[in-house]
Amino acid sequence: MVGDVDWLSEDELRDWMQFRRLLTVLPARLSRDLVPTGLSAPDYEVLSTLSEREDRAWGLRDFAEKMQWSRSRLSHHAARMEARGLITRAPDPDDARGSIYHLTEAGLQALVEAAPMHVDSVRRRLLDHLEPGELAALGRLSRRIADLPD
Amino acid sequence: MVGDVDWLSEDELRDWMQFRRLLTVLPARLSRDLVPTGLSAPDYEVLSTLSEREDRAWGLRDFAEKMQWSRSRLSHHAARMEARGLITRAPDPDDARGSIYHLTEAGLQALVEAAPMHVDSVRRRLLDHLEPGELAALGRLSRRIADLPD
DNA sequence: TCGATATCTTTGACATGTCAACGGTATGCT
DNA sequence: AGCATACCGTTGACATGTCAAAGATATCGA
């Protein structure tokens, strides 16, 4: 009916559909592989981003921007993670409106335990099945598309 | 800290990070482009899949499998869409446990109106920025990865 | 200094998605 | 026929994500 749009060529449609499937299936698999660690994919992202700072602390605004999350989303998720003891939030001494996010020992611990499994998952689900040059091409292509104006 | 995992080479890490960004950014953009039509991305998927059947009807089980959604997810989403008049659900005459999903006129109408905008969005956000061969390569690669066992 | 305005994080209401369990119905075996 | 079992779609509880608005604080200009 409308599925066989003639605004895309048959080839375009096929390739796009396949890519669209990857877009949904791959993240779902990576997320599922993480379940046994007790961390969700968003949890892992938060912990791993926080851990990149030497002091393991970050203000919400920059933190959200770095993660490309909305501040609201990060605040909500952080509230849940704080309740689980993975991170803490403290008032910013330099700006009373601000909030400093901090990785706890437990959070770091959880991340360290989950990381090898996650890396293995990325390999098994993706990297192992790409030719050397394919990954590089995929990286370049991804950057080009992702860097387009919003 | 843990970000600079040495389980991935520097190149692998960079390319994977770029691809991972595409994985989140592209669907978000396509979804946002759809907002003015009054349909969400999942709405669009449901309508477009339903429309592929000549009779525009489908039992939940096959429907969910075709969409690669869980039956629960589809049932929940369908309930919301039914409330908006986009689809209907009726008991299956051949199997009293079953349920037949049907596209309404309003649903078809909404899809027909949204489709050109969506196709344009896919072009602007992705297709227009790929070399001819790149799309084909991306399609093949996607299929290979997505077809891996779950 | 003081009022308008901007910025910060959080919150509430809601849409979306997952998981486990449910009631109802079909199926297969004796 | 009758019972155990499998399957159907739905539901409830909850995690996740979005949007708009809130309350608190900073900043800028008169």
CSV table of C-alpha atoms (C1' of nucleotides) in Angstrom, one decimal:
chain,number,residue,atom,x,y,z
A,1,MET,CA,0.0,0.0,0.0
A,2,VAL,CA,2.2,2.7,1.3
A,3,GLY,CA,5.1,0.4,2.1
A,4,ASP,CA,6.2,0.2,-1.5
A,5,VAL,CA,6.8,3.9,-1.7
A,6,ASP,CA,8.2,4.8,-5.0
A,7,TRP,CA,10.0,7.8,-3.5
A,8,LEU,CA,12.8,5.4,-2.7
A,9,SER,CA,14.3,3.1,-5.3
A,10,GLU,CA,13.9,-0.6,-4.6
A,11,ASP,CA,17.6,-0.8,-3.8
A,12,GLU,CA,17.5,2.2,-1.5
A,13,LEU,CA,14.5,0.8,0.3
A,14,ARG,CA,16.1,-2.6,0.8
A,15,ASP,CA,19.3,-1.2,2.1
A,16,TRP,CA,17.6,1.3,4.3
A,17,MET,CA,15.3,-1.3,5.8
A,18,GLN,CA,18.3,-3.5,6.6
A,19,PHE,CA,20.2,-0.7,8.2
A,20,ARG,CA,17.0,0.3,10.2
A,21,ARG,CA,16.8,-3.3,11.5
A,22,LEU,CA,20.4,-3.1,12.7
A,23,LEU,CA,19.6,0.2,14.4
A,24,THR,CA,17.1,-1.5,16.6
A,25,VAL,CA,18.6,-5.0,16.9
A,26,LEU,CA,22.2,-4.2,17.9
A,27,PRO,CA,21.5,-1.9,20.8
A,28,ALA,CA,18.9,-4.4,22.1
A,29,ARG,CA,21.5,-7.1,22.1
A,30,LEU,CA,24.2,-5.1,23.7
A,31,SER,CA,21.7,-4.0,26.4
A,32,ARG,CA,20.6,-7.6,27.0
A,33,ASP,CA,24.2,-8.8,27.4
A,34,LEU,CA,24.6,-6.3,30.1
A,35,VAL,CA,21.7,-7.6,32.2
A,36,PRO,CA,23.7,-10.1,34.2
A,37,THR,CA,26.0,-7.3,35.5
A,38,GLY,CA,23.0,-5.6,37.1
A,39,LEU,CA,23.6,-2.5,35.0
A,40,SER,CA,21.4,-1.2,32.2
A,41,ALA,CA,22.9,0.3,29.1
A,42,PRO,CA,22.1,3.8,30.2
A,43,ASP,CA,23.6,3.0,33.7
A,44,TYR,CA,26.8,1.8,32.0
A,45,GLU,CA,27.0,5.0,29.9
A,46,VAL,CA,26.6,7.2,32.9
A,47,LEU,CA,29.2,5.4,34.9
A,48,SER,CA,31.7,5.1,32.1
A,49,THR,CA,31.4,8.8,31.2
A,50,LEU,CA,31.7,9.8,34.9
A,51,SER,CA,34.8,7.6,35.2
A,52,GLU,CA,36.6,9.5,32.4
A,53,ARG,CA,37.2,12.5,34.7
A,54,GLU,CA,40.2,12.1,36.9
A,55,ASP,CA,38.2,13.4,39.9
A,56,ARG,CA,35.2,11.4,38.8
A,57,ALA,CA,33.0,14.4,39.3
A,58,TRP,CA,31.0,16.4,36.8
A,59,GLY,CA,28.4,19.2,36.8
A,60,LEU,CA,25.1,18.3,35.3
A,61,ARG,CA,25.1,20.7,32.4
A,62,ASP,CA,28.5,19.6,30.9
A,63,PHE,CA,27.8,16.0,31.9
A,64,ALA,CA,24.6,16.0,29.9
A,65,GLU,CA,26.1,17.7,27.0
A,66,LYS,CA,29.0,15.3,26.9
A,67,MET,CA,26.6,12.4,27.0
A,68,GLN,CA,24.3,14.0,24.5
A,69,TRP,CA,21.4,13.5,26.9
A,70,SER,CA,18.8,16.1,27.9
A,71,ARG,CA,19.4,17.5,31.3
A,72,SER,CA,16.0,16.3,32.4
A,73,ARG,CA,16.8,12.7,31.3
A,74,LEU,CA,20.1,12.7,33.1
A,75,SER,CA,18.6,14.2,36.3
A,76,HIS,CA,15.9,11.6,36.3
A,77,HIS,CA,18.3,8.7,35.7
A,78,ALA,CA,20.8,10.1,38.2
A,79,ALA,CA,18.1,10.2,40.8
A,80,ARG,CA,17.5,6.5,40.3
A,81,MET,CA,21.2,5.7,40.3
A,82,GLU,CA,21.8,7.7,43.4
A,83,ALA,CA,19.1,5.7,45.1
A,84,ARG,CA,21.0,2.6,44.2
A,85,GLY,CA,24.3,4.0,45.6
A,86,LEU,CA,26.1,4.2,42.3
A,87,ILE,CA,26.6,7.9,42.2
A,88,THR,CA,26.1,10.9,44.5
A,89,ARG,CA,24.9,14.5,43.9
A,90,ALA,CA,26.2,17.4,45.9
A,91,PRO,CA,25.5,21.1,45.7
A,92,ASP,CA,28.1,23.1,43.7
A,93,PRO,CA,30.1,25.3,46.0
A,94,ASP,CA,30.7,27.8,43.2
A,95,ASP,CA,27.2,28.1,42.0
A,96,ALA,CA,24.3,27.4,44.3
A,97,ARG,CA,22.1,26.5,41.4
A,98,GLY,CA,24.5,23.8,40.3
A,99,SER,CA,24.9,20.2,41.2
A,100,ILE,CA,28.0,18.1,41.2
A,101,TYR,CA,27.7,14.5,40.2
A,102,HIS,CA,30.2,12.0,41.7
A,103,LEU,CA,31.0,8.4,41.1
A,104,THR,CA,30.9,6.3,44.3
A,105,GLU,CA,33.2,3.5,45.1
A,106,ALA,CA,30.3,1.1,44.5
A,107,GLY,CA,29.6,2.7,41.2
A,108,LEU,CA,33.2,2.4,40.1
A,109,GLN,CA,33.2,-1.2,41.3
A,110,ALA,CA,30.1,-2.0,39.3
A,111,LEU,CA,31.6,-0.4,36.2
A,112,VAL,CA,35.0,-2.3,36.6
A,113,GLU,CA,33.1,-5.5,36.9
A,114,ALA,CA,30.8,-4.9,33.9
A,115,ALA,CA,33.4,-3.5,31.5
A,116,PRO,CA,35.1,-6.7,30.3
A,117,MET,CA,31.7,-8.3,29.7
A,118,HIS,CA,30.5,-5.3,27.7
A,119,VAL,CA,33.7,-5.1,25.6
A,120,ASP,CA,33.3,-8.8,24.9
A,121,SER,CA,29.7,-8.2,23.9
A,122,VAL,CA,30.6,-5.5,21.5
A,123,ARG,CA,33.2,-7.8,19.9
A,124,ARG,CA,30.9,-10.7,19.6
A,125,ARG,CA,27.9,-8.7,18.4
A,126,LEU,CA,29.8,-6.4,15.9
A,127,LEU,CA,33.5,-6.0,15.7
A,128,ASP,CA,34.3,-9.7,15.1
A,129,HIS,CA,32.1,-9.7,12.1
A,130,LEU,CA,33.6,-6.7,10.3
A,131,GLU,CA,36.6,-6.8,7.9
A,132,PRO,CA,39.3,-4.5,9.1
A,133,GLY,CA,38.6,-1.8,6.6
A,134,GLU,CA,34.8,-2.0,7.1
A,135,LEU,CA,35.0,-0.8,10.7
A,136,ALA,CA,37.1,2.2,9.6
A,137,ALA,CA,34.6,3.0,6.8
A,138,LEU,CA,31.7,2.6,9.2
A,139,GLY,CA,33.4,5.0,11.7
A,140,ARG,CA,33.9,7.6,9.0
A,141,LEU,CA,30.5,7.3,7.7
A,142,SER,CA,28.9,7.5,11.1
A,143,ARG,CA,30.8,10.6,12.0
A,144,ARG,CA,29.8,12.3,8.8
A,145,ILE,CA,26.1,11.5,9.3
A,146,ALA,CA,26.1,12.2,13.0
A,147,ASP,CA,27.9,15.5,12.5
A,148,LEU,CA,25.2,16.9,10.3
A,149,PRO,CA,23.3,19.8,11.7
A,150,ASP,CA,20.5,18.8,14.0
B,1,MET,CA,39.8,5.4,34.1
B,2,VAL,CA,37.9,2.6,32.6
B,3,GLY,CA,37.1,4.5,29.5
B,4,ASP,CA,40.5,4.0,28.0
B,5,VAL,CA,40.0,0.2,28.0
B,6,ASP,CA,42.9,-1.5,26.4
B,7,TRP,CA,40.6,-4.3,25.3
B,8,LEU,CA,39.8,-2.3,22.2
B,9,SER,CA,42.6,-0.8,20.1
B,10,GLU,CA,42.6,3.0,19.9
B,11,ASP,CA,41.2,2.8,16.3
B,12,GLU,CA,38.5,0.3,17.2
B,13,LEU,CA,37.4,2.4,20.1
B,14,ARG,CA,37.2,5.6,18.1
B,15,ASP,CA,35.3,3.9,15.2
B,16,TRP,CA,32.9,2.1,17.6
B,17,MET,CA,32.2,5.3,19.6
B,18,GLN,CA,31.4,7.1,16.4
B,19,PHE,CA,29.1,4.4,15.2
B,20,ARG,CA,27.5,4.3,18.7
B,21,ARG,CA,26.8,8.0,18.4
B,22,LEU,CA,25.1,7.4,15.1
B,23,LEU,CA,23.0,4.7,16.7
B,24,THR,CA,21.5,7.1,19.1
B,25,VAL,CA,21.4,10.3,17.1
B,26,LEU,CA,19.9,9.2,13.8
B,27,PRO,CA,16.8,7.5,15.2
B,28,ALA,CA,16.3,10.6,17.4
B,29,ARG,CA,16.3,12.9,14.4
B,30,LEU,CA,14.0,10.7,12.3
B,31,SER,CA,11.6,10.6,15.2
B,32,ARG,CA,11.8,14.3,15.8
B,33,ASP,CA,11.1,15.0,12.1
B,34,LEU,CA,7.9,13.0,12.4
B,35,VAL,CA,6.5,15.0,15.3
B,36,PRO,CA,4.6,17.6,13.1
B,37,THR,CA,2.6,14.7,11.5
B,38,GLY,CA,1.2,13.7,14.9
B,39,LEU,CA,2.7,10.3,14.6
B,40,SER,CA,5.5,8.9,16.7
B,41,ALA,CA,8.1,6.7,15.1
B,42,PRO,CA,6.5,3.6,16.6
B,43,ASP,CA,3.1,4.7,15.4
B,44,TYR,CA,4.5,5.1,11.9
B,45,GLU,CA,6.1,1.6,12.0
B,46,VAL,CA,2.8,0.0,13.1
B,47,LEU,CA,0.7,1.8,10.5
B,48,SER,CA,3.2,1.2,7.8
B,49,THR,CA,3.5,-2.5,8.6
B,50,LEU,CA,-0.3,-2.9,8.8
B,51,SER,CA,-0.7,-1.2,5.5
B,52,GLU,CA,1.5,-3.8,3.8
B,53,ARG,CA,-1.2,-6.4,4.0
B,54,GLU,CA,-3.8,-6.1,1.2
B,55,ASP,CA,-6.6,-6.6,3.7
B,56,ARG,CA,-4.8,-4.3,6.1
B,57,ALA,CA,-5.5,-6.8,8.9
B,58,TRP,CA,-3.1,-8.9,11.0
B,59,GLY,CA,-3.2,-11.2,14.0
B,60,LEU,CA,-1.1,-10.0,16.9
B,61,ARG,CA,1.4,-12.9,17.0
B,62,ASP,CA,2.5,-12.7,13.3
B,63,PHE,CA,2.3,-8.9,13.4
B,64,ALA,CA,4.6,-8.7,16.4
B,65,GLU,CA,7.0,-11.1,14.8
B,66,LYS,CA,7.0,-9.3,11.6
B,67,MET,CA,7.8,-6.0,13.4
B,68,GLN,CA,10.3,-7.7,15.7
B,69,TRP,CA,8.4,-6.4,18.7
B,70,SER,CA,7.4,-8.3,21.8
B,71,ARG,CA,3.7,-9.1,21.8
B,72,SER,CA,3.4,-7.2,25.0
B,73,ARG,CA,4.9,-4.1,23.5
B,74,LEU,CA,2.6,-4.3,20.5
B,75,SER,CA,-0.4,-4.9,22.6
B,76,HIS,CA,0.3,-1.9,24.8
B,77,HIS,CA,1.0,0.3,21.9
B,78,ALA,CA,-2.0,-0.9,19.9
B,79,ALA,CA,-4.2,-0.1,22.9
B,80,ARG,CA,-3.0,3.5,22.8
B,81,MET,CA,-3.4,3.7,19.0
B,82,GLU,CA,-6.8,2.2,19.2
B,83,ALA,CA,-7.9,4.8,21.7
B,84,ARG,CA,-6.8,7.4,19.1
B,85,GLY,CA,-8.8,5.7,16.4
B,86,LEU,CA,-5.8,4.7,14.2
B,87,ILE,CA,-6.4,1.0,14.4
B,88,THR,CA,-9.0,-1.4,15.7
B,89,ARG,CA,-8.8,-4.8,17.3
B,90,ALA,CA,-11.5,-7.5,16.9
B,91,PRO,CA,-11.8,-11.1,18.1
B,92,ASP,CA,-10.5,-13.7,15.6
B,93,PRO,CA,-13.5,-15.7,14.4
B,94,ASP,CA,-11.2,-18.8,13.8
B,95,ASP,CA,-9.5,-18.7,17.2
B,96,ALA,CA,-11.3,-17.2,20.2
B,97,ARG,CA,-8.0,-16.5,21.9
B,98,GLY,CA,-6.8,-14.5,18.9
B,99,SER,CA,-7.2,-10.8,18.0
B,100,ILE,CA,-7.3,-9.2,14.6
B,101,TYR,CA,-5.6,-5.9,14.1
B,102,HIS,CA,-7.1,-3.6,11.5
B,103,LEU,CA,-6.0,-0.3,10.0
B,104,THR,CA,-8.8,2.3,10.1
B,105,GLU,CA,-9.5,4.9,7.5
B,106,ALA,CA,-8.1,7.5,9.8
B,107,GLY,CA,-5.0,5.4,10.4
B,108,LEU,CA,-4.4,5.0,6.7
B,109,GLN,CA,-5.1,8.7,6.2
B,110,ALA,CA,-2.5,9.6,8.8
B,111,LEU,CA,0.0,7.3,7.3
B,112,VAL,CA,-0.5,8.6,3.8
B,113,GLU,CA,0.0,12.1,5.0
B,114,ALA,CA,3.1,11.4,7.0
B,115,ALA,CA,4.9,9.2,4.5
B,116,PRO,CA,6.3,11.8,2.2
B,117,MET,CA,7.7,13.8,5.1
B,118,HIS,CA,9.3,10.7,6.5
B,119,VAL,CA,10.8,9.7,3.3
B,120,ASP,CA,12.2,13.2,2.8
B,121,SER,CA,13.6,13.0,6.4
B,122,VAL,CA,15.4,9.7,5.7
B,123,ARG,CA,16.9,11.3,2.6
B,124,ARG,CA,18.0,14.5,4.3
B,125,ARG,CA,19.3,12.7,7.4
B,126,LEU,CA,21.0,9.8,5.7
B,127,LEU,CA,20.7,8.8,2.1
B,128,ASP,CA,21.7,12.2,0.6
B,129,HIS,CA,25.0,12.0,2.4
B,130,LEU,CA,26.1,8.5,1.3
B,131,GLU,CA,28.0,7.7,-1.9
B,132,PRO,CA,26.1,5.3,-4.1
B,133,GLY,CA,28.2,2.3,-3.1
B,134,GLU,CA,28.3,3.2,0.5
B,135,LEU,CA,24.6,2.6,1.0
B,136,ALA,CA,24.8,-0.8,-0.6
B,137,ALA,CA,27.8,-1.6,1.6
B,138,LEU,CA,26.0,-0.4,4.7
B,139,GLY,CA,23.0,-2.5,3.7
B,140,ARG,CA,25.0,-5.7,3.3
B,141,LEU,CA,26.9,-5.1,6.5
B,142,SER,CA,23.7,-4.4,8.4
B,143,ARG,CA,22.1,-7.6,7.2
B,144,ARG,CA,25.2,-9.6,8.1
B,145,ILE,CA,25.3,-8.2,11.7
B,146,ALA,CA,21.6,-8.2,12.3
B,147,ASP,CA,21.3,-11.8,11.0
B,148,LEU,CA,23.7,-13.1,13.6
B,149,PRO,CA,22.1,-15.5,16.2
B,150,ASP,CA,20.4,-13.6,19.0
C,1,DT,C1',21.2,48.8,44.3
C,2,DC,C1',17.5,46.8,42.3
C,3,DG,C1',14.5,44.8,39.0
C,4,DA,C1',14.2,42.2,34.7
C,5,DT,C1',16.0,38.4,32.6
C,6,DA,C1',18.7,34.3,32.0
C,7,DT,C1',20.3,30.0,33.6
C,8,DC,C1',20.6,26.0,36.7
C,9,DT,C1',18.7,21.5,38.3
C,10,DT,C1',14.7,19.3,39.5
C,11,DT,C1',10.0,17.9,39.2
C,12,DG,C1',5.3,16.2,37.4
C,13,DA,C1',2.6,14.3,34.0
C,14,DC,C1',2.7,11.5,30.6
C,15,DA,C1',4.4,8.3,26.5
C,16,DT,C1',7.0,4.3,25.8
C,17,DG,C1',9.2,-0.3,26.7
C,18,DT,C1',10.1,-4.7,29.6
C,19,DC,C1',9.1,-8.5,32.4
C,20,DA,C1',6.3,-11.7,34.7
C,21,DA,C1',1.8,-13.4,35.5
C,22,DC,C1',-3.0,-13.8,34.3
C,23,DG,C1',-7.5,-15.6,32.4
C,24,DG,C1',-9.4,-17.7,28.5
C,25,DT,C1',-9.0,-21.0,24.8
C,26,DA,C1',-7.1,-24.7,21.9
C,27,DT,C1',-4.6,-29.1,21.5
C,28,DG,C1',-2.9,-33.6,22.4
C,29,DC,C1',-3.0,-37.8,25.0
C,30,DT,C1',-5.3,-41.4,27.4
D,1,DA,C1',-14.9,-37.4,27.0
D,2,DG,C1',-11.7,-35.4,30.1
D,3,DC,C1',-7.5,-33.8,31.8
D,4,DA,C1',-2.8,-31.8,31.4
D,5,DT,C1',-0.4,-28.8,28.8
D,6,DA,C1',0.6,-25.2,25.5
D,7,DC,C1',-0.6,-21.0,23.5
D,8,DC,C1',-3.1,-16.5,22.9
D,9,DG,C1',-3.5,-11.6,23.8
D,10,DT,C1',-3.8,-8.6,27.7
D,11,DT,C1',-2.6,-6.6,32.0
D,12,DG,C1',0.0,-4.6,36.1
D,13,DA,C1',4.1,-3.0,37.9
D,14,DC,C1',7.8,-0.8,37.0
D,15,DA,C1',12.1,1.3,34.4
D,16,DT,C1',13.0,4.6,31.0
D,17,DG,C1',12.5,8.9,28.2
D,18,DT,C1',10.2,13.6,26.8
D,19,DC,C1',8.2,17.9,27.4
D,20,DA,C1',6.8,21.9,29.9
D,21,DA,C1',7.0,24.3,34.0
D,22,DA,C1',8.7,25.0,38.6
D,23,DG,C1',11.8,27.1,42.2
D,24,DA,C1',16.2,28.8,43.2
D,25,DT,C1',20.1,31.5,42.0
D,26,DA,C1',23.1,34.3,39.1
D,27,DT,C1',23.7,38.2,35.9
D,28,DC,C1',23.1,42.3,33.5
D,29,DG,C1',21.6,47.0,32.7
D,30,DA,C1',19.4,51.2,34.5
